[in-house]
XYZ file of C-alpha atoms in Angstrom:
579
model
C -9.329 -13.624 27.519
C -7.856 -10.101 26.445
C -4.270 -8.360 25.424
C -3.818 -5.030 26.479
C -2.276 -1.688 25.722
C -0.977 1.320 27.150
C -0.145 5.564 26.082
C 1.988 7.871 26.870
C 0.825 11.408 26.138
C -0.300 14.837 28.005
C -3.005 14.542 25.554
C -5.828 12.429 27.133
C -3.911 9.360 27.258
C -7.254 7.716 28.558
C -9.132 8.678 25.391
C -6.309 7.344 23.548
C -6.523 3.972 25.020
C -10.360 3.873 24.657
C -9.464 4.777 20.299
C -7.198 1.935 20.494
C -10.235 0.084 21.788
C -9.020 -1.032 24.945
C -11.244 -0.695 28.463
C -9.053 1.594 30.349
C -8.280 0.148 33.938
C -7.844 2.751 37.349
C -4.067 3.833 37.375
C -3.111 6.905 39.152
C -3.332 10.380 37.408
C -1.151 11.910 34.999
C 0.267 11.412 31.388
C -0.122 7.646 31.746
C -3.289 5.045 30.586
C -3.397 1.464 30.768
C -6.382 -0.928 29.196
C -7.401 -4.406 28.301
C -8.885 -5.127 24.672
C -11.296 -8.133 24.204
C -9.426 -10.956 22.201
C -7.412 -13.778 22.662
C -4.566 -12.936 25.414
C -3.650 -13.919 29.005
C -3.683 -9.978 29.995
C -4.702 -9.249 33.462
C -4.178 -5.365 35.646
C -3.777 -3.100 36.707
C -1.116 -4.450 39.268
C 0.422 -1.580 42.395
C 3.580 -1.712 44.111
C 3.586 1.901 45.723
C 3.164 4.365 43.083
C 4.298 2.147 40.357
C 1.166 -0.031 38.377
C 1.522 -2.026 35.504
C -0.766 -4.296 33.227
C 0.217 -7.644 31.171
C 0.394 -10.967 29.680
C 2.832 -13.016 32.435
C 3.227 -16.730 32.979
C 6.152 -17.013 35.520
C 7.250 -20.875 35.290
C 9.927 -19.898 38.635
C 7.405 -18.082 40.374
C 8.339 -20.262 43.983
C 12.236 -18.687 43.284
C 11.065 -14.933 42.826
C 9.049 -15.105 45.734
C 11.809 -16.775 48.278
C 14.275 -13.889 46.219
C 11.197 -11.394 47.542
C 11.364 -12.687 50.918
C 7.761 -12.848 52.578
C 6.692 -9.360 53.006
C 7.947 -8.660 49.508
C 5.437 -10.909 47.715
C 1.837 -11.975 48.944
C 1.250 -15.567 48.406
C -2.191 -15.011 46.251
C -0.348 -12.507 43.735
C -0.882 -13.127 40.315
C 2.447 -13.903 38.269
C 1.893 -10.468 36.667
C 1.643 -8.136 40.108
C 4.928 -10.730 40.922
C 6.940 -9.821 38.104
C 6.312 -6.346 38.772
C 7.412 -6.857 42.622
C 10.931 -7.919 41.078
C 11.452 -5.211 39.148
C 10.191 -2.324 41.254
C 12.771 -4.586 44.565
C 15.906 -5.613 41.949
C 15.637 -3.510 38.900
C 16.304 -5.237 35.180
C 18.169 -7.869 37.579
C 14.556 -8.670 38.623
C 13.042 -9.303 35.166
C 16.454 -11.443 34.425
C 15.694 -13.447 37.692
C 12.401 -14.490 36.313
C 11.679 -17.039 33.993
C 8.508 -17.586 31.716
C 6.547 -15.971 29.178
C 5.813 -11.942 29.483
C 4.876 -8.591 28.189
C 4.669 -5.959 30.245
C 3.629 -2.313 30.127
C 4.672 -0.342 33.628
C 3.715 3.474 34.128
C 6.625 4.395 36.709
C 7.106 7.858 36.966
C 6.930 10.216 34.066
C 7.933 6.971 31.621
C 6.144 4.253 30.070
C 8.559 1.180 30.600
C 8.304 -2.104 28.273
C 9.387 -5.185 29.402
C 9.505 -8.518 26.467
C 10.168 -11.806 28.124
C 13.800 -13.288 27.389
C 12.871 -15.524 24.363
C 10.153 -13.609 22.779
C 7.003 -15.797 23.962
C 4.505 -13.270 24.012
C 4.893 -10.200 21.628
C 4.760 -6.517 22.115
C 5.132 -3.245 20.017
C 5.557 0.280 20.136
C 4.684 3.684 18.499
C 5.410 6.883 18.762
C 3.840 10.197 17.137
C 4.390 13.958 17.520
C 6.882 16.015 18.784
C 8.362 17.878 21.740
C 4.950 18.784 24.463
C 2.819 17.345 21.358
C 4.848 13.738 21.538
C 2.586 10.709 22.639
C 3.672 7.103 22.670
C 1.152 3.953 22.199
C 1.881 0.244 23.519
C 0.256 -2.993 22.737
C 0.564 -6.536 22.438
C -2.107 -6.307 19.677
C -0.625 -4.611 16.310
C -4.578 -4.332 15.758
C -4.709 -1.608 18.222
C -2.047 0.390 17.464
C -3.115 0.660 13.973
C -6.333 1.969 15.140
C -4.625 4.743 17.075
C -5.744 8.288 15.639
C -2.459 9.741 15.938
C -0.376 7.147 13.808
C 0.165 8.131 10.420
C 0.501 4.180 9.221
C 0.827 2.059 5.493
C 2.593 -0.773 4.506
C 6.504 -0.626 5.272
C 8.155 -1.985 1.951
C 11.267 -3.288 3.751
C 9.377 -5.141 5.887
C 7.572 -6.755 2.832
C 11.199 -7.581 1.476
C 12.303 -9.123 4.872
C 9.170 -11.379 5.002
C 9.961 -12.634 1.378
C 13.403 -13.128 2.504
C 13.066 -15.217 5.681
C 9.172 -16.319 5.686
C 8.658 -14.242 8.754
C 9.868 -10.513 10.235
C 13.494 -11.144 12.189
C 13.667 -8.086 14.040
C 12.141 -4.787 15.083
C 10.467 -4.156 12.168
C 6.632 -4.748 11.504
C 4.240 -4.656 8.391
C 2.786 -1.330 9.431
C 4.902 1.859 9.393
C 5.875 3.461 11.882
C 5.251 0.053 14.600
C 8.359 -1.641 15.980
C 8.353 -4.462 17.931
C 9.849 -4.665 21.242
C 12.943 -7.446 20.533
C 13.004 -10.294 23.304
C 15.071 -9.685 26.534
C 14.814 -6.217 26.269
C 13.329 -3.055 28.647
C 12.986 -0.202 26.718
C 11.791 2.899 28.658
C 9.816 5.028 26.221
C 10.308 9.325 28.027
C 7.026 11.974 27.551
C 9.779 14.074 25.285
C 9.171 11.392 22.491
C 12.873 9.895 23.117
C 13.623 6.128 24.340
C 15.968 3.915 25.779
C 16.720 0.538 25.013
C 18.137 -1.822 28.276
C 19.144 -5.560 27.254
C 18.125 -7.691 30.950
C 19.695 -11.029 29.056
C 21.135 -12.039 25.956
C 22.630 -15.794 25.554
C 26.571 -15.310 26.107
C 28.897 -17.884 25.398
C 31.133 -19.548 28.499
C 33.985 -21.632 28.290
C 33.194 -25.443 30.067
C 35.539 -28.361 28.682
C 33.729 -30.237 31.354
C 33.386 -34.368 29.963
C 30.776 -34.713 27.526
C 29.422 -36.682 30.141
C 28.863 -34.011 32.481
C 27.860 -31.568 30.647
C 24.822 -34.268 28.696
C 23.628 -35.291 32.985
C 23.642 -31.605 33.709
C 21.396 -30.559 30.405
C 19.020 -33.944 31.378
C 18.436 -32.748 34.848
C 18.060 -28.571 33.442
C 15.302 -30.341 31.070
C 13.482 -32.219 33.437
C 12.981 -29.020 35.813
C 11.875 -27.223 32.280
C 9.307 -29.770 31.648
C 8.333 -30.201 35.187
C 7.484 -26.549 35.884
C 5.621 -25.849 32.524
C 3.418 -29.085 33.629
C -0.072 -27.582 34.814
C -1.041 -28.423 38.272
C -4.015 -31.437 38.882
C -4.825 -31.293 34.926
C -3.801 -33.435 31.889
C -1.363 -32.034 29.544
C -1.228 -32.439 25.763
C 2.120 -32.406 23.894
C 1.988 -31.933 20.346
C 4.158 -34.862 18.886
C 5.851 -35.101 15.488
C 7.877 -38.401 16.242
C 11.215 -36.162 15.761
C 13.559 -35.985 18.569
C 12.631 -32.723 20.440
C 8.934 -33.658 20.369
C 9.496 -36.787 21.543
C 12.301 -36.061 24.262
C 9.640 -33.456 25.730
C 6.816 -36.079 25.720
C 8.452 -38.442 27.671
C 9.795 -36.214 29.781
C 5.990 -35.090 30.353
C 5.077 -38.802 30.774
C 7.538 -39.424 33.447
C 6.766 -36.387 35.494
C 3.116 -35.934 35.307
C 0.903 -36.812 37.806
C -2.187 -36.680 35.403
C -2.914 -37.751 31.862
C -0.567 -37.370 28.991
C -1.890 -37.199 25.984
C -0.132 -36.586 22.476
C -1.464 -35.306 19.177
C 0.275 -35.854 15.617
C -1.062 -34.658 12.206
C -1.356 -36.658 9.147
C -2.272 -35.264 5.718
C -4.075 -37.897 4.247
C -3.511 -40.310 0.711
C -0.059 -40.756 -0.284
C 1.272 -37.728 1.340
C 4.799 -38.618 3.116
C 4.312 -38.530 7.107
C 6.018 -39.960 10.201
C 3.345 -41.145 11.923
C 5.531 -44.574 12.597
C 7.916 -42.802 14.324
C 5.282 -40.586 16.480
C 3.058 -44.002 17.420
C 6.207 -45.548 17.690
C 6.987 -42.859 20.928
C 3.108 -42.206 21.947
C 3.455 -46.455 22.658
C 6.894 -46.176 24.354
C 5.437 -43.325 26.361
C 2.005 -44.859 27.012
C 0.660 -41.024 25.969
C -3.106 -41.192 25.084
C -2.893 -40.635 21.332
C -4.587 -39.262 18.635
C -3.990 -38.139 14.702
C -5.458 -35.176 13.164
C -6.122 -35.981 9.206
C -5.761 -32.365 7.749
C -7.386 -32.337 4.259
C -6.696 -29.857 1.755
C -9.868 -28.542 1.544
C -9.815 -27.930 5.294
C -6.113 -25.418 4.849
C -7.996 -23.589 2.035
C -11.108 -22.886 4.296
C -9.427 -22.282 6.937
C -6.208 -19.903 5.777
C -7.569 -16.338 5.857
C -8.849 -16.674 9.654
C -5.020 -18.419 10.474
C -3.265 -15.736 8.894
C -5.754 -13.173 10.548
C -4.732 -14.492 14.012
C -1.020 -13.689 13.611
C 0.272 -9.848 14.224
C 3.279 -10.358 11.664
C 2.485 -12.681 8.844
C 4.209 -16.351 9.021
C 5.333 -17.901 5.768
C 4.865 -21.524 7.300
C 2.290 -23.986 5.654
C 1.475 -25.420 8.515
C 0.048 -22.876 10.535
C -3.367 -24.262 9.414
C -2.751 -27.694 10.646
C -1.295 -25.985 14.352
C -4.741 -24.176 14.755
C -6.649 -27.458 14.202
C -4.284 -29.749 16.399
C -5.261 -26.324 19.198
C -8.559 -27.032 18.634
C -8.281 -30.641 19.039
C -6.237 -30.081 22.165
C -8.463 -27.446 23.779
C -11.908 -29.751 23.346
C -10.369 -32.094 24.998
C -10.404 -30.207 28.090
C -6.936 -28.979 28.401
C -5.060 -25.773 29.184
C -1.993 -26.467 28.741
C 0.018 -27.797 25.455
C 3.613 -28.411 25.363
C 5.374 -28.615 21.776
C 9.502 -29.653 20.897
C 10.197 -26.289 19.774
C 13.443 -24.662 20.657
C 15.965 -28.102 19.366
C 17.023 -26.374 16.911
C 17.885 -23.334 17.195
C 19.276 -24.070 20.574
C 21.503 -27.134 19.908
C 22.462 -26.865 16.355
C 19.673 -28.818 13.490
C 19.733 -28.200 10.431
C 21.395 -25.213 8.473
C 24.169 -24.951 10.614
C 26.247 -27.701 8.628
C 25.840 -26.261 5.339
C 26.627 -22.759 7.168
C 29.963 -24.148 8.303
C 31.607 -25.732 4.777
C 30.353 -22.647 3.160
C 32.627 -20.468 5.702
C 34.946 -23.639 4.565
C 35.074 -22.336 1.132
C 34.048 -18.703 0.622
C 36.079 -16.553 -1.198
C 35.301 -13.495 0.324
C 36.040 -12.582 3.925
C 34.419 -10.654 6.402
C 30.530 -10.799 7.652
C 28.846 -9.556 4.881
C 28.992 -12.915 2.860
C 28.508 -14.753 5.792
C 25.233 -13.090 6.102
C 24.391 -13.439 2.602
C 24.892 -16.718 2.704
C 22.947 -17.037 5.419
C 19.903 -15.523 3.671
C 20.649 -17.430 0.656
C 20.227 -20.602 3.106
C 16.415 -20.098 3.519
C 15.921 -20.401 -0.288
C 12.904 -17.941 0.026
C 12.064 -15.483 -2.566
C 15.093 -13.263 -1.927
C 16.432 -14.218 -5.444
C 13.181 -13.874 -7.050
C 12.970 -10.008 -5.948
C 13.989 -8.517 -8.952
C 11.554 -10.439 -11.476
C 8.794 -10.496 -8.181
C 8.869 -6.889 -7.039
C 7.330 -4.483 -9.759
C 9.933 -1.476 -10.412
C 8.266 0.951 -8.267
C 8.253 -1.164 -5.010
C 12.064 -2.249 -6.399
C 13.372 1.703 -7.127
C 11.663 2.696 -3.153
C 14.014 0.336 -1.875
C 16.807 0.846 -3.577
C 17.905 3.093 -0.228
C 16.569 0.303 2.023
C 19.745 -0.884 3.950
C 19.993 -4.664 3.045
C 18.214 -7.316 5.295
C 21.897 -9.003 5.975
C 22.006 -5.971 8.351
C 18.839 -7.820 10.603
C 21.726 -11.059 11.209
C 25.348 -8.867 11.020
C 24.804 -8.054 14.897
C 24.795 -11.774 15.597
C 27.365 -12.844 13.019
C 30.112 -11.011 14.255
C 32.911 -11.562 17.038
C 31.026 -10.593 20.468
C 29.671 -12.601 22.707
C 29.732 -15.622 20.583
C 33.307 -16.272 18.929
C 32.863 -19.728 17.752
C 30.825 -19.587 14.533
C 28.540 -22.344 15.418
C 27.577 -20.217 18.550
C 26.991 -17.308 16.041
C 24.730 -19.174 14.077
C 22.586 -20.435 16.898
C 22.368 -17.079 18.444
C 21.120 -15.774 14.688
C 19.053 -18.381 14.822
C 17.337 -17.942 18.216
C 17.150 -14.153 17.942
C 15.443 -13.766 14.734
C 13.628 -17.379 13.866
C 12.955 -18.436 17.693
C 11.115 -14.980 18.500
C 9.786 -13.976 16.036
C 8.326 -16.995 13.987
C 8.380 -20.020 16.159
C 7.415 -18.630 19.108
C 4.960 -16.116 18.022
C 3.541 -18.266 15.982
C 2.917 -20.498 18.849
C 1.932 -17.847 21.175
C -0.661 -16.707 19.139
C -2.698 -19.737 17.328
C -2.755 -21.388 20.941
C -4.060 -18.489 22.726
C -6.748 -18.260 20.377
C -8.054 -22.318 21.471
C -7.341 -20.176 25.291
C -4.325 -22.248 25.409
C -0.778 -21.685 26.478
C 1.465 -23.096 24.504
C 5.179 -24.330 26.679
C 7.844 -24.843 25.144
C 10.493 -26.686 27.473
C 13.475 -26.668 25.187
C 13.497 -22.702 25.500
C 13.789 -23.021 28.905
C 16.230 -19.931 29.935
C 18.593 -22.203 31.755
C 18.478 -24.388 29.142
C 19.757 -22.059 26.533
C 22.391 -20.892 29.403
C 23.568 -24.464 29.487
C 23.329 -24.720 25.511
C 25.522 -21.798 25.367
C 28.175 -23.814 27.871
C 28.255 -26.566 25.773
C 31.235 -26.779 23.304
C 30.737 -26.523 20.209
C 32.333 -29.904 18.941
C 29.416 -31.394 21.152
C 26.651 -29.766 19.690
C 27.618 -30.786 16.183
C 29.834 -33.741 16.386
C 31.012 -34.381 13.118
C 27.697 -34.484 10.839
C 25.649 -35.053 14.164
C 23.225 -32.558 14.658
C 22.311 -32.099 18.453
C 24.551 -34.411 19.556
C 24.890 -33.113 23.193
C 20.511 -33.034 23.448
C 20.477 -36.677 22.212
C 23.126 -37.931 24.629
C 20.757 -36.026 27.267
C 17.935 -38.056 26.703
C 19.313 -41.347 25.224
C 18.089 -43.467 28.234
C 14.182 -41.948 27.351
C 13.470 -42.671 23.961
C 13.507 -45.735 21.391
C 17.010 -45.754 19.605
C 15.262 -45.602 16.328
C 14.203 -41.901 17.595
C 17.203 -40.748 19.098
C 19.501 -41.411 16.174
C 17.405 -41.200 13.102
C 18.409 -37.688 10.566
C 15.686 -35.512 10.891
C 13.316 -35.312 8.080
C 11.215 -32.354 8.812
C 7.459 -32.624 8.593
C 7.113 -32.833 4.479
C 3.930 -30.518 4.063
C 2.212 -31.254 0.658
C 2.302 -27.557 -0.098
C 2.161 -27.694 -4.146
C -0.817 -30.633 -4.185
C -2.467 -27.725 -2.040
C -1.769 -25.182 -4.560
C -2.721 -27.586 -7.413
C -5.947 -28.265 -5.658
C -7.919 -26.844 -3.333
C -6.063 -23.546 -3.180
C -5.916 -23.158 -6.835
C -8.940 -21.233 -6.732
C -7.930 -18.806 -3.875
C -4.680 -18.590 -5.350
C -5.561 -16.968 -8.578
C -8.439 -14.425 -7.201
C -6.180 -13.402 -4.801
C -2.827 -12.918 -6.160
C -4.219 -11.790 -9.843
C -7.261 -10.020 -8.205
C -8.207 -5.811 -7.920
C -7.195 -5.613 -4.432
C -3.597 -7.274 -5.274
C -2.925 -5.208 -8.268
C -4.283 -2.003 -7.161
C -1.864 -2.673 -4.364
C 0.969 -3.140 -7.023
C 3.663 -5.079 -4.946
C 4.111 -8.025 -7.194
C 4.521 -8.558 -11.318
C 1.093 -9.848 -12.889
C 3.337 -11.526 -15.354
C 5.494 -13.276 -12.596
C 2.444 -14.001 -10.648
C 1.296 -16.109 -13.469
C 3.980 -17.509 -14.174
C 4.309 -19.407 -10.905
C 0.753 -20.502 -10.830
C 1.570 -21.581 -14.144
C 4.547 -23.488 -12.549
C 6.509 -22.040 -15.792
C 9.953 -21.066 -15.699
C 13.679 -22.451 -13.336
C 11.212 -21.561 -10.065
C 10.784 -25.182 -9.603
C 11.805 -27.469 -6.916
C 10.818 -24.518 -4.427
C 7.617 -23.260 -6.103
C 5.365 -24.133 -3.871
C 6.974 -22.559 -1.539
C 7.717 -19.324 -2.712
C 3.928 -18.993 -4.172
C 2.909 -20.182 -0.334
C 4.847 -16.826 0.936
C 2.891 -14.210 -1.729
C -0.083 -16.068 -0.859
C 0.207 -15.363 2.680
C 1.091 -11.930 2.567
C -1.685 -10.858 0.426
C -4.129 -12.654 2.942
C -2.135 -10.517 6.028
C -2.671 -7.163 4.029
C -6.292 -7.788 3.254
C -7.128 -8.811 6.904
C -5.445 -6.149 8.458
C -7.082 -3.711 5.178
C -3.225 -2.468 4.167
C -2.941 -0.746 1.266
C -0.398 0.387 -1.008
């Protein structure tokens, strides 16, 4: 298991790989140096095509189709999906990495140039950075942030508009990182980095919106066949699968869909949280029976999340506000000593087809007062009920006067929000939605607590040529009325119990504030009203304990909010981040 990463420098680019503490791997000679790093990570290299190598991270769920588009002598039947994807490029170009399908990150040393390639949803993460100038400019790559913070010739510290975007939206939308001076590589995107320090961005896909007033009809028996060819190929070959089950539509749609297709075992895994706490564990039996799935629950116990936090949050490269990344590295575990390699999850409903947020998006633009995209985006914003409001008491007037220059974090969604390639405004807000919560908090999450079990975790519903289709699909029968994924449930009617299929979703209710009351009370206070947190000086002291005071209007989202700070300060102390 490894990641890997890559410079660009005339300035013993192999030494510069070795400080980023990666084993470098035989390339040819020149400004270029590629190496794998021990950790968690499906990286494999170097691959060759003529002059051209390349390391990376590549799953290729179409591999048969690239290699009939390679034609025999074009592709080698043993060829790892990695030295496969690089075949397509080096043969077709960009129009090679948009023929493939799967989950990617790529560093390629062609020419003079390092070239980065990011799969089209964002599945496996990569980032960039750059120092010097001129014959002194060097670039470093890496799918670990880890190792480009260790690179000697990065002048890094904590990016305060990062730490604003993260208590905005729970997670980092865009190209920004934690670290200064790191950018991420967005998702469908080849961005050739040049030895004079310069770079250029290519987009290989984005979602685009197509006309089809096709019957719902055919447009609902066209989406159930493009989701059982998703599901088949991310089935692994003569091996169980698990599929991680909530009893919600998406999870369920995807484990019968596994159960129905699989040759081998099926087996599902739900969490429960103990006591009184609400769960849906009714509604996931109710499917694992249906679906004949070998099933088991995971009790998570608060005393288990407050163990276990500060190695989850040290697993993820950008910090994830989400309580229940705890419980998703115990249901890995569970999965991987079971014997499995494989995990599939219901991720990708909705941001794909239209769940929840989109409704309340669409009466607001009913009723706003103000036109143009700039209150559509602050609305949007306003819809994750974070800690933007907060910033003003949260932020202490130092951090608050930096960013007073700081363009706004409505300018992360504006792109998406605005008359392109989506005009309807449901489109608009599923495109937002896939390009800033689908890569860069579901899916890295994912990505990167499974890997660590030396899983992959497959997510069907982000199938490429599903979100084509999703994109085909008229609006009216995404949201039909107050129907959320109306068009996905129609698909997959025939599957699943009615009681499934047509129940409002609920979301998985996380007892986040019994945690905070409880076993985290402890770790709370030492860490948000410790030295380390105040020599730091992002938040108020007096705010701070306030909310673990539950004092003041912050309630019903306390828990919440207090969730966010408390993640962040465990991100900046694993990754030693100081003021």
């Amino acid at each position: 298991m490894s990641r890997w990463c890559a410079s660009l420098t005339a300035d013993d680019p192999v030494g510069q790989v070795a400080a980023m503490g990666g084993r470098p791997v035989p390339t040819r000679e020149g400004r270029h140096a590629l190496g794998l790093l021990d950790g968690p990570g499906a990286a494999t290299g170097p691959y060759r095509v003529g002059d051209v190598y390349a390391i990376g991270e590549a799953t290729l769920h179409n591999a048969p189709e690239l290699r009939s588009r390679l034609g025999a002598d074009g592709a080698p039947g043993d060829c790892s999906d990695g030295e496969l994807l690089l075949r397509a490029y080096v043969r077709f170009g960009t129009a090679g990495l948009s023929a493939a399908d799967g989950m990617f990150a790529l560093a390629i040393a062609e020419r003079d140039e390092l070239v980065l390639v990011r799969d089209h949803m964002g599945a496996r993460t990569l980032f960039h950075a750059h120092a010097g100038t001129g014959e002194g400019a060097a670039w470093a790559a890496s799918t670990s942030l880890r190792a480009l913070q260790r690179w000697p010739a990065l002048d890094t510290g904590l990016h305060l508009p990062a730490v604003r975007s993260f208590l905005t939206f729970a997670y980092l939308p865009g190209r920004e990182t934690l670290l200064r001076g790191i950018h991420e590589v967005l998702p469908g995107r080849c961005v050739r980095l040049k030895p004079d320090g310069t770079s250029v961005e290519e987009t290989y896909w984005e979602p685009a919106e197509v006309t089809d007033e096709r019957p719902a009809a055919e447009h609902a028996g066209e989406l159930r066949e493009l989701l059982e060819s998703a599901t088949a190929r991310r089935l692994p070959a003569a091996e169980p699968v698990g599929v991680l089950l909530s009893g919600g539509v998406d999870s369920s749609l995807v484990t019968a869909l596994a159960a129905k297709l699989h040759d081998q075992a099926v087996r599902s895994y739900s969490i429960s949280f103990g006591g009184d706490a609400p769960n849906e564990l009714a509604y996931s039996g109710l499917v694992a029976t249906h679906c004949h799935t070998e099933h088991q629950v995971l009790t998570v116990p608060g005393a288990a999340v407050a163990a276990r936090l500060p190695e989850t949050v040290a697993l993820l490269d950008s910090p994830v506000g989400d309580p229940l990344t705890v419980p998703n590295l115990m249901l890995a575990e569970a999965v991987a000593a079971d014997g499995m390699s494989v995990v599939l999850n219901g991720e990708g409903g909705d941001p794909v087809f239209g769940g929840p947020k989109n409704l309340p998006m669409l009466i607001h633009e009913l009723h706003r007062d103000e036109a143009g995209v700039d209150s559509r985006a602050r609305a949007y914003v306003d819809s994750y009920r974070k800690c933007h409001g907060d910033l003003p008491v949260l932020l202490t007037p130092g951090v608050l006067a930096e960013l007073a220059d700081a363009p706004p974090v409505t300018d992360l969604l504006t792109p998406y929000l605005t008359q392109g390639q989506m005009t309807s405004l449901l489109n608009q807000l599923l495109h937002t939605n896939l390009r800033t919560k689908g890569a860069h908090h579901i899916l890295t999450k994912v990505e990167r607590i499974t890997a660590s079990q030396g899983l992959e975790g497959r997510a069907p519903l982000f199938d490429r040529a599903v979100v084509d289709h999703a994109f085909r699909v008229p609006p009216r029968l995404k949201l039909a009325g107050t129907s959320e994924k109306w068009i996905l449930k129609e698909a997959v009617r025939d599957l699943l119990p009615a009681t499934i299929v047509d129940r409002p979703k609920s979301g998985m209710r996380v007892p986040v504030q019994q945690w905070l009351d409880g076993p985290l009370r402890e770790l709370g206070h030492d860490l948000l009203l410790g030295d380390s947190a105040r020599a730091r000086g992002l938040f108020r002291q007096d705010t701070i304990r306030s909310w673990l005071r539950r004092e003041g209007t912050l309630l019903p989202r306390q828990g919440g909010k207090l969730w966010l700070v408390l993640t962040l300060e465990l991100w900046l102390r694993s990754f030693e981040v100081g003021a």
